[in-house]
PDB file of C-alpha atoms in Angstrom:
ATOM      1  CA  UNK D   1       0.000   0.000   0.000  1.00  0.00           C
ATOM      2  CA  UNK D   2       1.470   3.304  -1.334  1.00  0.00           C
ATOM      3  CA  UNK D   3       1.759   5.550   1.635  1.00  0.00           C
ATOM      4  CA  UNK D   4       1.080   9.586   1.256  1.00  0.00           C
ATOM      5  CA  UNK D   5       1.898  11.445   3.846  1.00  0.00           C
ATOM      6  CA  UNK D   6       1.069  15.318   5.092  1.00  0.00           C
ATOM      7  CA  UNK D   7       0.003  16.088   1.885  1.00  0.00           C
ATOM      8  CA  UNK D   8      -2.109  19.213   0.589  1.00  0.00           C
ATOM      9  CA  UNK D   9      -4.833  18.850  -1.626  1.00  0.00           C
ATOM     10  CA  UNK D  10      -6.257  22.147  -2.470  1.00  0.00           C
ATOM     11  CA  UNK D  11      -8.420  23.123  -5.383  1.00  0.00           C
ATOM     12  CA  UNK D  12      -7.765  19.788  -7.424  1.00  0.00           C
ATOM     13  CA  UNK D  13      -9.613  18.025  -9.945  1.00  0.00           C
ATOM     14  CA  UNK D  14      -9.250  13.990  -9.720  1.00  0.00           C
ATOM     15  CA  UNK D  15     -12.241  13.369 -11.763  1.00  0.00           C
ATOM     16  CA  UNK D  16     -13.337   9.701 -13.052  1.00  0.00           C
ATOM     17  CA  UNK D  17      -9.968   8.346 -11.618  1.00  0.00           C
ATOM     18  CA  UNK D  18      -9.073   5.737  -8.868  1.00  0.00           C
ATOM     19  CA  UNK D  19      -7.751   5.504  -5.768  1.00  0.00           C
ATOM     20  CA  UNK D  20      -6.218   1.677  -5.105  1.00  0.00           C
ATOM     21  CA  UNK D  21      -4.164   0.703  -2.174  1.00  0.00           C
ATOM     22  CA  UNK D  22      -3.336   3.914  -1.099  1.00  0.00           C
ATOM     23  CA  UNK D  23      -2.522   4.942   2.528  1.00  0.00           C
ATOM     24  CA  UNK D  24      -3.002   8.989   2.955  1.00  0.00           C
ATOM     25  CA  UNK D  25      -2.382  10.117   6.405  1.00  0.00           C
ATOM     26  CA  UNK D  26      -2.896  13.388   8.259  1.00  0.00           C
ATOM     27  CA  UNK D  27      -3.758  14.564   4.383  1.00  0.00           C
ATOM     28  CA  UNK D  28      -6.096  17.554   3.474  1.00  0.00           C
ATOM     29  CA  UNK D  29      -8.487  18.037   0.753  1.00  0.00           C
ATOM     30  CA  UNK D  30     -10.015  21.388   0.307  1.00  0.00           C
ATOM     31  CA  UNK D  31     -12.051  22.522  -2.600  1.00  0.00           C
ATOM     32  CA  UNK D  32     -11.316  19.130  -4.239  1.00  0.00           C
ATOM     33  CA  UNK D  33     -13.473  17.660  -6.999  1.00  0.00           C
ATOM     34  CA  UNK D  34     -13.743  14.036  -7.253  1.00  0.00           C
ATOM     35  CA  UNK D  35     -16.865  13.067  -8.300  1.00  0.00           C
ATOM     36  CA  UNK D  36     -16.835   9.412 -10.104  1.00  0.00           C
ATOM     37  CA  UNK D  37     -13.842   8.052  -8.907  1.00  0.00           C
ATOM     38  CA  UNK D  38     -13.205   5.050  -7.286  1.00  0.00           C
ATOM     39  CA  UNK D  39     -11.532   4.241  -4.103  1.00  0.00           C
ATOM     40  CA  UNK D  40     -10.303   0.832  -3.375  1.00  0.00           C
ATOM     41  CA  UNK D  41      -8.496  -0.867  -0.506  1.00  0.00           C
ATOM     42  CA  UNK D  42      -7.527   2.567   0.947  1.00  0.00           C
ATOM     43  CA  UNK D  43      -6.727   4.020   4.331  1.00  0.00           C
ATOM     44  CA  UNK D  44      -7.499   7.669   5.626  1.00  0.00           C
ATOM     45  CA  UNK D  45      -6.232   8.591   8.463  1.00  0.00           C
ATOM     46  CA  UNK D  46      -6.460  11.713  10.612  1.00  0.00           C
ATOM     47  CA  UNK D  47      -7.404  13.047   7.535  1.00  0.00           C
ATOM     48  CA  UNK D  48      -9.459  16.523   6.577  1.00  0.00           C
ATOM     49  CA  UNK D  49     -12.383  16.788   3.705  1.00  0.00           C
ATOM     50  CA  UNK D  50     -13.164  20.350   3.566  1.00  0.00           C
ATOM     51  CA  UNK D  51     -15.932  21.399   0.406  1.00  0.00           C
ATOM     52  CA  UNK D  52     -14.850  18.203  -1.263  1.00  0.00           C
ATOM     53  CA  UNK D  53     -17.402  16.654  -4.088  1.00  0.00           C
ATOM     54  CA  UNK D  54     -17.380  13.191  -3.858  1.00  0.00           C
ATOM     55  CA  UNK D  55     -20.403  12.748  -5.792  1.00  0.00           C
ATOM     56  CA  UNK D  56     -21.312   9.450  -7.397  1.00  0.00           C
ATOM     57  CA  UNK D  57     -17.927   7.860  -6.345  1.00  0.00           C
ATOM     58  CA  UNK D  58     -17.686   4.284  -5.499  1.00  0.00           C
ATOM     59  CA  UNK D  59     -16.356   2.898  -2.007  1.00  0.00           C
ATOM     60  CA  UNK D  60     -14.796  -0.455  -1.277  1.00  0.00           C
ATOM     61  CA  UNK D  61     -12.847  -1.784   1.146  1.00  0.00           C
ATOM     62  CA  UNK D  62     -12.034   1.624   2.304  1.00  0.00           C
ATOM     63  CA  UNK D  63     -11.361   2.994   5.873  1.00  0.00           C
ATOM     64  CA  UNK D  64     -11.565   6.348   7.613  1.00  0.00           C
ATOM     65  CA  UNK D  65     -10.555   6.657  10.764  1.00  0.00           C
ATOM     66  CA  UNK D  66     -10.248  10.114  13.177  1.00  0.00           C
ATOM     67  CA  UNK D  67     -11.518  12.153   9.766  1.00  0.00           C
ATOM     68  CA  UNK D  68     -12.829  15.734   9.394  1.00  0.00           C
ATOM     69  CA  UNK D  69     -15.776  15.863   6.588  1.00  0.00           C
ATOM     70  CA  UNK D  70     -17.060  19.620   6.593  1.00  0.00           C
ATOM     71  CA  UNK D  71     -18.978  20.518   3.328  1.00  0.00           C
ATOM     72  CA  UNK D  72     -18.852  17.089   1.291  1.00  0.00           C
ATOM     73  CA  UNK D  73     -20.863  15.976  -1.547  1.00  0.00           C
ATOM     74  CA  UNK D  74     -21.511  11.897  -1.010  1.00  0.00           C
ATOM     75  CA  UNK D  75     -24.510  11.834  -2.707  1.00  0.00           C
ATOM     76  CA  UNK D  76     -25.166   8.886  -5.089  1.00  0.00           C
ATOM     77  CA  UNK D  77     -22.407   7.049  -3.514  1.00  0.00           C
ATOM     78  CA  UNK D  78     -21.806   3.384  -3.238  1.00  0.00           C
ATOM     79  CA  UNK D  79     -19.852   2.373   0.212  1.00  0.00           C
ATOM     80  CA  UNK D  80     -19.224  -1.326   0.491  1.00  0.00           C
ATOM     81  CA  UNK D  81     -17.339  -2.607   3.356  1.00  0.00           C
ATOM     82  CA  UNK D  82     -16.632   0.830   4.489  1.00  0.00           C
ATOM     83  CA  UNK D  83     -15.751   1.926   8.111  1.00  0.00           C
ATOM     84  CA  UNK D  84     -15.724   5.296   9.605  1.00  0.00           C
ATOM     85  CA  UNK D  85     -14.194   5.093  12.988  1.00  0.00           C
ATOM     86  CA  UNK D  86     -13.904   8.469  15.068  1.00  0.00           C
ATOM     87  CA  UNK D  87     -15.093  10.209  12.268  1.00  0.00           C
ATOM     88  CA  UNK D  88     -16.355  14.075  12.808  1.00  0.00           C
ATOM     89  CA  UNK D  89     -19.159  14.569   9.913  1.00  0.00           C
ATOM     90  CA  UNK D  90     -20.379  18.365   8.975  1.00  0.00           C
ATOM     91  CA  UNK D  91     -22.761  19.237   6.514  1.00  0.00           C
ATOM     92  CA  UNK D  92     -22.611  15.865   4.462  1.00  0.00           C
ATOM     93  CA  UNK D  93     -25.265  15.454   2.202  1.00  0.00           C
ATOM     94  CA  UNK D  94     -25.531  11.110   1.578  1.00  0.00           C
ATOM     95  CA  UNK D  95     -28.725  11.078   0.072  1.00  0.00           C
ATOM     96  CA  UNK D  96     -28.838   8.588  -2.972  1.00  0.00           C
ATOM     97  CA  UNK D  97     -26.350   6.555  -1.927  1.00  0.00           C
ATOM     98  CA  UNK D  98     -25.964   2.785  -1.593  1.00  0.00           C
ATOM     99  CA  UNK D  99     -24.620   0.575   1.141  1.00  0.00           C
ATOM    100  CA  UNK D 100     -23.433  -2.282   1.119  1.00  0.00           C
ATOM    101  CA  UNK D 101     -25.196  -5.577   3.248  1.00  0.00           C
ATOM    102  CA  UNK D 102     -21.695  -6.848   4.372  1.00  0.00           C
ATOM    103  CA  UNK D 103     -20.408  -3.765   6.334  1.00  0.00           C
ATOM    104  CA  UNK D 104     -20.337  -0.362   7.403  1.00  0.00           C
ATOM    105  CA  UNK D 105     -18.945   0.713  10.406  1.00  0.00           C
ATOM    106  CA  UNK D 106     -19.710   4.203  11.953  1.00  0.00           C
ATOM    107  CA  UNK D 107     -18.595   3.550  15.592  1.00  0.00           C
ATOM    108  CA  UNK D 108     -17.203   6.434  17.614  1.00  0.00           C
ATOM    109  CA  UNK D 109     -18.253   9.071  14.871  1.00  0.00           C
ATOM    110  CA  UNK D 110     -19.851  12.168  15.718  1.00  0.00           C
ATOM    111  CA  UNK D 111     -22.495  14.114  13.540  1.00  0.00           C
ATOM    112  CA  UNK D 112     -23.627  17.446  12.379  1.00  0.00           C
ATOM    113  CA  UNK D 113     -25.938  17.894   9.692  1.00  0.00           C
ATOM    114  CA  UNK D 114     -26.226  14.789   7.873  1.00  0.00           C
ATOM    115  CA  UNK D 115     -28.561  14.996   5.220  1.00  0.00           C
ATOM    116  CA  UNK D 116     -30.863  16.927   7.398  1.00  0.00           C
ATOM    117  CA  UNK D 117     -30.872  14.323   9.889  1.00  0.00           C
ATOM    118  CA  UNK D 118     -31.686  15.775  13.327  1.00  0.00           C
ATOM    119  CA  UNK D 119     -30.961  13.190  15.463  1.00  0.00           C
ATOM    120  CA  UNK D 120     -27.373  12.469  14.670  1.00  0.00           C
ATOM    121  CA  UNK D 121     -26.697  15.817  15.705  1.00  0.00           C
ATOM    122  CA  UNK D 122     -24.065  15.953  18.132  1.00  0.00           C
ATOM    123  CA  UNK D 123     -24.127  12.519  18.709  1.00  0.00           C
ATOM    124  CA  UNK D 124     -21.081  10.006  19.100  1.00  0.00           C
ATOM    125  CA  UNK D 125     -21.955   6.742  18.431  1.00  0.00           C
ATOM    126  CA  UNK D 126     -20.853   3.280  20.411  1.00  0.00           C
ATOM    127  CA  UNK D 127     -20.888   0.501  17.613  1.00  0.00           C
ATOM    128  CA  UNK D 128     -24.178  -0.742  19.087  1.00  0.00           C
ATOM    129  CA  UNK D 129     -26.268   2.484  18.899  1.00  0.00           C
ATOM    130  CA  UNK D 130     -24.719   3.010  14.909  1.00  0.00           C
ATOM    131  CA  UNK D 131     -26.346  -0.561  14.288  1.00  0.00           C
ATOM    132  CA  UNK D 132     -29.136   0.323  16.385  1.00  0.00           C
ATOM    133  CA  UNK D 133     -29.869   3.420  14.383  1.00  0.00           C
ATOM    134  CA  UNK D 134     -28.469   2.006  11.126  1.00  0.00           C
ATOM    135  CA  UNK D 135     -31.974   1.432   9.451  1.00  0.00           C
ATOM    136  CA  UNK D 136     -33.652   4.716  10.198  1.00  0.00           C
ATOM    137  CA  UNK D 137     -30.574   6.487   8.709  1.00  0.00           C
ATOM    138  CA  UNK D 138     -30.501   4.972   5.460  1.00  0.00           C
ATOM    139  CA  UNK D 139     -34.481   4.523   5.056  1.00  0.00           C
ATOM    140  CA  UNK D 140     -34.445   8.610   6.314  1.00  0.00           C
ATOM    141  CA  UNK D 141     -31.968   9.127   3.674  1.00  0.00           C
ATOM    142  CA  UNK D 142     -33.034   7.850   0.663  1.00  0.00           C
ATOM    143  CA  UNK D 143     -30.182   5.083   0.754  1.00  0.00           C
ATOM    144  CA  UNK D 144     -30.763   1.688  -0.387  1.00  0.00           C
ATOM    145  CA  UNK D 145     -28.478  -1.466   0.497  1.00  0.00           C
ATOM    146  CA  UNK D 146     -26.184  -2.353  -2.795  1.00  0.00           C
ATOM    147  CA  UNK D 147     -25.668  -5.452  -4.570  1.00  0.00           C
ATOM    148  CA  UNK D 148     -22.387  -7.048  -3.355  1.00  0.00           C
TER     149      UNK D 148
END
């Protein structure tokens, strides 16, 4: 896995590209468009997402842990097998994505705005109360479960 390090991503295009086996820690991405790309087998760690557009990107295998998300695009999205552990999301608009049946892990992350979603507000989540509340989130959100 190709490891990136302290890097600055600011007011990039990586448009229709991928993202395999890469390892990006303490990173930031700020004014970054990446809508259809997709991200494979990757790490992100104590990394920041500030006004990023994500849009219609595809997910798998992929882990964020200790994040920033502030201002990102995710809708139409396809996560499978994704975890987001001690994540801090901000105005993060999800709504049209899919999720896969097999996995995704929100434990420890704490929400703003999600999609208009009131009662993740402010909220850190144990793994058993993102299960718990799981459902409601994606059936709130317009988000159906992917094929695998």
């Amino acid at each position: 896995m190709k490891l990136t390090r302290s890097k600055q991503f600011v007011d990039q295009k990586f448009v229709r590209t991928g993202w395999v086996q890469q390892k990006l820690q303490d990173c930031r991405f700020a004014a970054v468009e990446m809508y259809d790309t997709s991200v494979r087998d990757c790490q992100y760690l104590d990394c920041k997402f500030s006004s990023v557009n994500w849009r219609n990107s595809k997910f798998k295998q992929v882990e964020f842990r200790n994040c920033i998300f502030d201002k990102v695009d995710l809708s139409g999205c396809e996560f499978l097998s994704c975890s987001f552990i001690d994540c801090d999301w901000q105005n993060i608009i999800l709504s049209g994505s899919k999720v896969g049946v097999k996995k995704l892990v929100l434990t420890g992350s704490k929400f703003g705005d999600v999609a208009g979603l009131d009662f993740f507000a402010g909220q850190v989540l144990s793994y058993e109360q993102a299960i718990a509340l799981l459902p409601l989130f994606l059936q709130d959100n317009d988000i159906e479960i992917a094929d695998q």
